[in-house]
PDB file of C-alpha atoms in Angstrom:
ATOM      1  CA  MET A   1      -0.095   0.304   0.141  1.00  0.00           C
ATOM      2  CA  GLN A   2       2.838   2.653   0.655  1.00  0.00           C
ATOM      3  CA  ASN A   3       4.690   1.229  -2.309  1.00  0.00           C
ATOM      4  CA  ASP A   4       1.535   1.744  -4.054  1.00  0.00           C
ATOM      5  CA  ASN A   5       0.967   5.524  -2.897  1.00  0.00           C
ATOM      6  CA  LEU A   6       4.851   6.454  -3.676  1.00  0.00           C
ATOM      7  CA  SER A   7       4.561   5.199  -6.899  1.00  0.00           C
ATOM      8  CA  MET A   8       1.808   7.292  -7.288  1.00  0.00           C
ATOM      9  CA  TYR A   9       3.247  10.358  -5.355  1.00  0.00           C
ATOM     10  CA  ASP A  10       5.850   9.897  -8.279  1.00  0.00           C
ATOM     11  CA  GLU A  11       3.528   9.604 -11.091  1.00  0.00           C
ATOM     12  CA  LEU A  12       1.973  13.306  -9.738  1.00  0.00           C
ATOM     13  CA  ARG A  13       5.618  14.597  -9.368  1.00  0.00           C
ATOM     14  CA  GLN A  14       6.086  14.025 -12.531  1.00  0.00           C
ATOM     15  CA  MET A  15       3.606  14.688 -14.109  1.00  0.00           C
ATOM     16  CA  LYS A  16       3.684  18.179 -12.483  1.00  0.00           C
ATOM     17  CA  SER A  17       7.179  18.496 -13.331  1.00  0.00           C
ATOM     18  CA  ASP A  18       6.238  17.395 -17.726  1.00  0.00           C
ATOM     19  CA  TYR A  19       2.848  20.185 -16.489  1.00  0.00           C
ATOM     20  CA  GLU A  20       5.352  23.198 -15.612  1.00  0.00           C
ATOM     21  CA  HIS A  21       7.853  22.351 -18.620  1.00  0.00           C
ATOM     22  CA  LEU A  22       5.272  22.295 -20.886  1.00  0.00           C
ATOM     23  CA  LYS A  23       3.416  25.532 -19.466  1.00  0.00           C
ATOM     24  CA  ALA A  24       7.544  27.560 -19.834  1.00  0.00           C
ATOM     25  CA  GLY A  25       7.593  26.476 -23.666  1.00  0.00           C
ATOM     26  CA  VAL A  26       3.967  27.717 -24.057  1.00  0.00           C
ATOM     27  CA  ASP A  27       4.942  30.785 -22.483  1.00  0.00           C
ATOM     28  CA  ARG A  28       7.639  31.380 -24.607  1.00  0.00           C
ATOM     29  CA  GLN A  29       6.143  30.673 -27.188  1.00  0.00           C
ATOM     30  CA  THR A  30       3.431  33.003 -26.721  1.00  0.00           C
ATOM     31  CA  ILE A  31       6.089  35.637 -26.105  1.00  0.00           C
ATOM     32  CA  ILE A  32       8.073  34.932 -29.338  1.00  0.00           C
ATOM     33  CA  ASN A  33       4.596  35.359 -30.981  1.00  0.00           C
ATOM     34  CA  SER A  34       3.993  38.202 -29.408  1.00  0.00           C
ATOM     35  CA  GLN A  35       6.819  39.775 -30.493  1.00  0.00           C
ATOM     36  CA  LEU A  36       6.707  38.507 -33.917  1.00  0.00           C
ATOM     37  CA  MET A  37       3.161  40.124 -34.426  1.00  0.00           C
ATOM     38  CA  GLU A  38       4.681  43.222 -33.116  1.00  0.00           C
ATOM     39  CA  ALA A  39       7.209  43.412 -35.039  1.00  0.00           C
ATOM     40  CA  VAL A  40       4.693  43.775 -38.179  1.00  0.00           C
ATOM     41  CA  PHE A  41       2.736  46.049 -37.244  1.00  0.00           C
ATOM     42  CA  ARG A  42       5.111  48.693 -36.616  1.00  0.00           C
ATOM     43  CA  ASN A  43       6.090  47.112 -39.815  1.00  0.00           C
ATOM     44  CA  ASN A  44       2.786  47.663 -41.641  1.00  0.00           C
ATOM     45  CA  ALA A  45       2.652  51.734 -39.798  1.00  0.00           C
ATOM     46  CA  GLY A  46       6.022  52.434 -41.467  1.00  0.00           C
ATOM     47  CA  VAL A  47       4.634  52.071 -44.816  1.00  0.00           C
ATOM     48  CA  LEU A  48       1.742  54.350 -43.852  1.00  0.00           C
ATOM     49  CA  ASP A  49       4.271  56.456 -42.214  1.00  0.00           C
ATOM     50  CA  SER A  50       6.755  56.541 -45.412  1.00  0.00           C
ATOM     51  CA  ASN A  51       4.076  56.613 -47.735  1.00  0.00           C
ATOM     52  CA  ARG A  52       2.857  59.444 -46.314  1.00  0.00           C
ATOM     53  CA  LYS A  53       6.323  61.470 -46.816  1.00  0.00           C
ATOM     54  CA  THR A  54       6.834  60.238 -50.191  1.00  0.00           C
ATOM     55  CA  THR A  55       3.393  61.238 -51.424  1.00  0.00           C
ATOM     56  CA  LEU A  56       3.490  64.296 -49.967  1.00  0.00           C
ATOM     57  CA  ALA A  57       6.855  65.306 -50.733  1.00  0.00           C
ATOM     58  CA  GLY A  58       6.298  63.882 -54.287  1.00  0.00           C
ATOM     59  CA  VAL A  59       3.445  65.901 -54.943  1.00  0.00           C
ATOM     60  CA  GLY A  60       5.166  69.553 -53.495  1.00  0.00           C
ATOM     61  CA  ALA A  61       7.772  68.695 -56.169  1.00  0.00           C
ATOM     62  CA  ALA A  62       5.558  68.074 -58.871  1.00  0.00           C
ATOM     63  CA  VAL A  63       3.930  71.317 -58.439  1.00  0.00           C
ATOM     64  CA  LEU A  64       7.624  72.864 -58.636  1.00  0.00           C
ATOM     65  CA  VAL A  65       8.377  71.196 -61.143  1.00  0.00           C
ATOM     66  CA  THR A  66       5.643  72.048 -63.068  1.00  0.00           C
ATOM     67  CA  LEU A  67       5.761  75.093 -62.789  1.00  0.00           C
ATOM     68  CA  ALA A  68       9.408  75.546 -63.544  1.00  0.00           C
ATOM     69  CA  ALA A  69       8.696  73.323 -66.975  1.00  0.00           C
ATOM     70  CA  SER A  70       6.265  75.219 -67.717  1.00  0.00           C
ATOM     71  CA  TYR A  71       7.927  78.614 -67.522  1.00  0.00           C
ATOM     72  CA  LEU A  72      10.862  76.659 -69.416  1.00  0.00           C
ATOM     73  CA  ARG A  73       9.258  75.244 -72.041  1.00  0.00           C
ATOM     74  CA  GLY A  74       6.346  78.036 -72.877  1.00  0.00           C
ATOM     75  CA  LEU A  75       3.629  76.076 -71.795  1.00  0.00           C
ATOM     76  CA  ASP A  76       0.431  77.710 -71.551  1.00  0.00           C
ATOM     77  CA  MET A  77       0.357  78.930 -67.982  1.00  0.00           C
ATOM     78  CA  SER A  78      -3.844  78.665 -67.493  1.00  0.00           C
ATOM     79  CA  LEU A  79      -2.451  74.647 -68.275  1.00  0.00           C
ATOM     80  CA  ALA A  80       0.368  75.098 -66.267  1.00  0.00           C
ATOM     81  CA  GLY A  81      -2.306  75.924 -63.394  1.00  0.00           C
ATOM     82  CA  MET A  82      -4.423  73.870 -63.584  1.00  0.00           C
ATOM     83  CA  ILE A  83      -1.720  70.459 -63.215  1.00  0.00           C
ATOM     84  CA  ALA A  84      -0.697  72.902 -60.804  1.00  0.00           C
ATOM     85  CA  GLY A  85      -4.244  73.140 -58.605  1.00  0.00           C
ATOM     86  CA  PHE A  86      -4.466  69.442 -59.845  1.00  0.00           C
ATOM     87  CA  TYR A  87      -1.518  68.436 -57.563  1.00  0.00           C
ATOM     88  CA  VAL A  88      -2.812  70.672 -54.725  1.00  0.00           C
ATOM     89  CA  LEU A  89      -5.424  68.858 -54.778  1.00  0.00           C
ATOM     90  CA  VAL A  90      -4.811  65.425 -54.296  1.00  0.00           C
ATOM     91  CA  LEU A  91      -1.924  67.306 -51.996  1.00  0.00           C
ATOM     92  CA  ILE A  92      -5.057  68.693 -49.812  1.00  0.00           C
ATOM     93  CA  GLY A  93      -6.313  65.079 -50.076  1.00  0.00           C
ATOM     94  CA  TYR A  94      -3.354  63.618 -48.764  1.00  0.00           C
ATOM     95  CA  VAL A  95      -2.984  65.511 -45.679  1.00  0.00           C
ATOM     96  CA  CYS A  96      -6.796  65.242 -44.628  1.00  0.00           C
ATOM     97  CA  ILE A  97      -6.566  61.900 -44.946  1.00  0.00           C
ATOM     98  CA  TYR A  98      -3.714  61.391 -42.566  1.00  0.00           C
ATOM     99  CA  ARG A  99      -4.523  63.709 -40.259  1.00  0.00           C
ATOM    100  CA  ARG A 100      -7.809  61.774 -39.683  1.00  0.00           C
ATOM    101  CA  LEU A 101      -5.667  58.517 -39.260  1.00  0.00           C
ATOM    102  CA  GLY A 102      -3.489  60.322 -37.106  1.00  0.00           C
ATOM    103  CA  LYS A 103      -0.704  58.482 -35.176  1.00  0.00           C
ATOM    104  CA  ILE A 104      -0.841  54.389 -35.292  1.00  0.00           C
ATOM    105  CA  GLU A 105       0.773  52.658 -32.671  1.00  0.00           C
ATOM    106  CA  ASN A 106       0.309  49.165 -30.997  1.00  0.00           C
ATOM    107  CA  GLY A 107      -1.313  49.379 -27.426  1.00  0.00           C
ATOM    108  CA  THR A 108      -1.357  53.016 -27.687  1.00  0.00           C
ATOM    109  CA  ASP A 109      -4.977  53.731 -28.205  1.00  0.00           C
ATOM    110  CA  ASP A 110      -7.934  51.709 -27.542  1.00  0.00           C
ATOM    111  CA  VAL A 111      -7.952  48.965 -30.461  1.00  0.00           C
ATOM    112  CA  LEU A 112     -12.087  49.656 -31.018  1.00  0.00           C
ATOM    113  CA  SER A 113     -11.191  53.228 -32.016  1.00  0.00           C
ATOM    114  CA  THR A 114      -7.879  52.251 -34.123  1.00  0.00           C
ATOM    115  CA  VAL A 115      -9.888  49.421 -36.553  1.00  0.00           C
ATOM    116  CA  VAL A 116     -12.717  51.886 -36.945  1.00  0.00           C
ATOM    117  CA  ARG A 117      -9.395  54.899 -38.149  1.00  0.00           C
ATOM    118  CA  LEU A 118      -7.547  52.292 -39.897  1.00  0.00           C
ATOM    119  CA  ARG A 119     -10.708  51.619 -41.558  1.00  0.00           C
ATOM    120  CA  LYS A 120     -11.475  55.231 -42.216  1.00  0.00           C
ATOM    121  CA  PHE A 121      -8.415  55.809 -43.722  1.00  0.00           C
ATOM    122  CA  LYS A 122      -9.041  53.008 -46.391  1.00  0.00           C
ATOM    123  CA  ARG A 123     -11.507  54.009 -47.223  1.00  0.00           C
ATOM    124  CA  ASP A 124     -10.276  57.715 -47.861  1.00  0.00           C
ATOM    125  CA  TYR A 125      -7.502  56.195 -49.544  1.00  0.00           C
ATOM    126  CA  MET A 126      -9.442  54.380 -51.974  1.00  0.00           C
ATOM    127  CA  VAL A 127     -11.587  57.536 -52.796  1.00  0.00           C
ATOM    128  CA  VAL A 128      -8.852  59.725 -52.863  1.00  0.00           C
ATOM    129  CA  ASN A 129      -6.875  57.933 -55.285  1.00  0.00           C
ATOM    130  CA  ILE A 130     -10.736  57.283 -57.737  1.00  0.00           C
ATOM    131  CA  ALA A 131     -11.187  61.018 -57.765  1.00  0.00           C
ATOM    132  CA  SER A 132      -7.255  62.245 -58.802  1.00  0.00           C
ATOM    133  CA  TRP A 133      -7.641  59.471 -61.742  1.00  0.00           C
ATOM    134  CA  VAL A 134     -10.399  60.627 -62.792  1.00  0.00           C
ATOM    135  CA  LEU A 135      -9.238  64.248 -62.449  1.00  0.00           C
ATOM    136  CA  VAL A 136      -6.135  62.901 -64.577  1.00  0.00           C
ATOM    137  CA  ALA A 137      -8.435  61.954 -67.302  1.00  0.00           C
ATOM    138  CA  GLY A 138      -9.913  64.893 -67.617  1.00  0.00           C
ATOM    139  CA  LEU A 139      -6.531  66.774 -67.400  1.00  0.00           C
ATOM    140  CA  MET A 140      -5.434  64.773 -70.324  1.00  0.00           C
ATOM    141  CA  CYS A 141      -8.607  65.528 -72.219  1.00  0.00           C
ATOM    142  CA  PHE A 142      -6.928  69.372 -72.139  1.00  0.00           C
ATOM    143  CA  MET A 143      -3.559  68.476 -71.762  1.00  0.00           C
ATOM    144  CA  LEU A 144      -2.468  66.003 -74.603  1.00  0.00           C
ATOM    145  CA  PRO A 145      -3.457  68.815 -77.381  1.00  0.00           C
ATOM    146  CA  ALA A 146      -1.896  71.817 -75.533  1.00  0.00           C
ATOM    147  CA  ILE A 147       1.321  69.795 -75.783  1.00  0.00           C
ATOM    148  CA  HIS A 148       0.705  68.562 -79.524  1.00  0.00           C
ATOM    149  CA  ASP A 149       0.075  72.140 -79.943  1.00  0.00           C
ATOM    150  CA  THR A 150       3.267  73.629 -78.388  1.00  0.00           C
ATOM    151  CA  PHE A 151       5.729  72.114 -81.308  1.00  0.00           C
ATOM    152  CA  ARG A 152       6.242  73.734 -84.336  1.00  0.00           C
ATOM    153  CA  ILE A 153       7.161  70.005 -86.179  1.00  0.00           C
ATOM    154  CA  PRO A 154       3.939  67.791 -85.764  1.00  0.00           C
ATOM    155  CA  ALA A 155       5.963  64.936 -85.169  1.00  0.00           C
ATOM    156  CA  ARG A 156       7.919  66.266 -82.710  1.00  0.00           C
ATOM    157  CA  GLY A 157       4.384  67.378 -81.153  1.00  0.00           C
ATOM    158  CA  VAL A 158       3.227  63.217 -81.455  1.00  0.00           C
ATOM    159  CA  ALA A 159       6.493  62.296 -79.425  1.00  0.00           C
ATOM    160  CA  ALA A 160       5.673  64.089 -77.014  1.00  0.00           C
ATOM    161  CA  VAL A 161       2.221  62.968 -76.178  1.00  0.00           C
ATOM    162  CA  ALA A 162       3.422  59.666 -77.109  1.00  0.00           C
ATOM    163  CA  VAL A 163       5.734  60.099 -73.941  1.00  0.00           C
ATOM    164  CA  MET A 164       3.501  61.858 -71.961  1.00  0.00           C
ATOM    165  CA  CYS A 165       0.926  58.809 -72.362  1.00  0.00           C
ATOM    166  CA  VAL A 166       3.432  56.450 -71.535  1.00  0.00           C
ATOM    167  CA  ALA A 167       4.558  58.197 -68.426  1.00  0.00           C
ATOM    168  CA  LEU A 168       1.366  57.936 -67.110  1.00  0.00           C
ATOM    169  CA  LEU A 169       1.013  53.583 -67.591  1.00  0.00           C
ATOM    170  CA  ALA A 170       3.861  53.828 -65.716  1.00  0.00           C
ATOM    171  CA  GLY A 171       2.352  56.652 -62.940  1.00  0.00           C
ATOM    172  CA  VAL A 172      -0.775  54.273 -63.078  1.00  0.00           C
ATOM    173  CA  GLY A 173       1.156  51.269 -62.688  1.00  0.00           C
ATOM    174  CA  ILE A 174       3.629  52.491 -60.154  1.00  0.00           C
ATOM    175  CA  GLN A 175       1.020  53.548 -58.394  1.00  0.00           C
ATOM    176  CA  TYR A 176      -1.198  50.802 -58.008  1.00  0.00           C
ATOM    177  CA  PHE A 177       1.175  48.582 -55.955  1.00  0.00           C
ATOM    178  CA  VAL A 178       1.737  52.269 -53.859  1.00  0.00           C
ATOM    179  CA  ASP A 179      -1.574  51.480 -53.500  1.00  0.00           C
ATOM    180  CA  ARG A 180      -2.029  47.902 -52.968  1.00  0.00           C
ATOM    181  CA  ARG A 181       1.487  47.802 -50.655  1.00  0.00           C
ATOM    182  CA  VAL A 182      -0.905  50.548 -48.200  1.00  0.00           C
ATOM    183  CA  LEU A 183      -4.149  48.512 -49.111  1.00  0.00           C
ATOM    184  CA  ARG A 184      -2.231  45.997 -47.678  1.00  0.00           C
ATOM    185  CA  ALA A 185      -0.600  46.941 -44.743  1.00  0.00           C
ATOM    186  CA  CYS A 186      -3.919  48.849 -43.174  1.00  0.00           C
ATOM    187  CA  ASP A 187      -5.624  44.621 -43.639  1.00  0.00           C
ATOM    188  CA  ASP A 188      -2.931  43.568 -42.225  1.00  0.00           C
ATOM    189  CA  MET A 189      -2.919  45.610 -38.977  1.00  0.00           C
ATOM    190  CA  ILE A 190      -6.766  45.465 -39.087  1.00  0.00           C
ATOM    191  CA  ASP A 191      -6.314  41.832 -38.777  1.00  0.00           C
ATOM    192  CA  HIS A 192      -3.445  42.254 -36.248  1.00  0.00           C
ATOM    193  CA  LEU A 193      -5.985  44.179 -34.067  1.00  0.00           C
ATOM    194  CA  LYS A 194      -8.748  41.868 -34.301  1.00  0.00           C
ATOM    195  CA  ASP A 195      -6.363  39.430 -33.030  1.00  0.00           C
ATOM    196  CA  ARG A 196      -5.514  40.790 -29.862  1.00  0.00           C
ATOM    197  CA  SER A 197      -8.849  41.879 -28.897  1.00  0.00           C
TER     198      SER A 197
END
């Protein structure tokens, strides 16, 4: 009887030791997973921050380049004003949506309000981009004939229009990949916050 009690006591002690060992392993894994998720969240927040900085700097530079090129090349100032006005509208749109988003940090705000802000940002980001591409299409209707007419030799005018169309297509492609990256970062952060709650 006493041997049975000792054997049961040894088994319980062994089970307790195994349990503590397993619990320590699970705790280590949880800490590692949490650190990985935090790193992913910081990277995605970095994507949004770098997009904000590059977009604002790029659009601001585009306004200056447009005005300088129109002055140097002799492009009609009303057309240059329309192009600069387009860039200013895009700049205002991006400033507004990023200001509404605010700073995104994991753990500093409640999960629900952060998810709501990210969803609104995602929707507003798509609206600003769609509106800007509609404005680009309308602007091109005015711009391509004006570019063609600035050249005295028609072949050069056609070449300038072709270069402009290629630049537009390149811009569409680049913007598509940038937008996809930003929207994917938003989705990843929203998923991370949902998993955390």
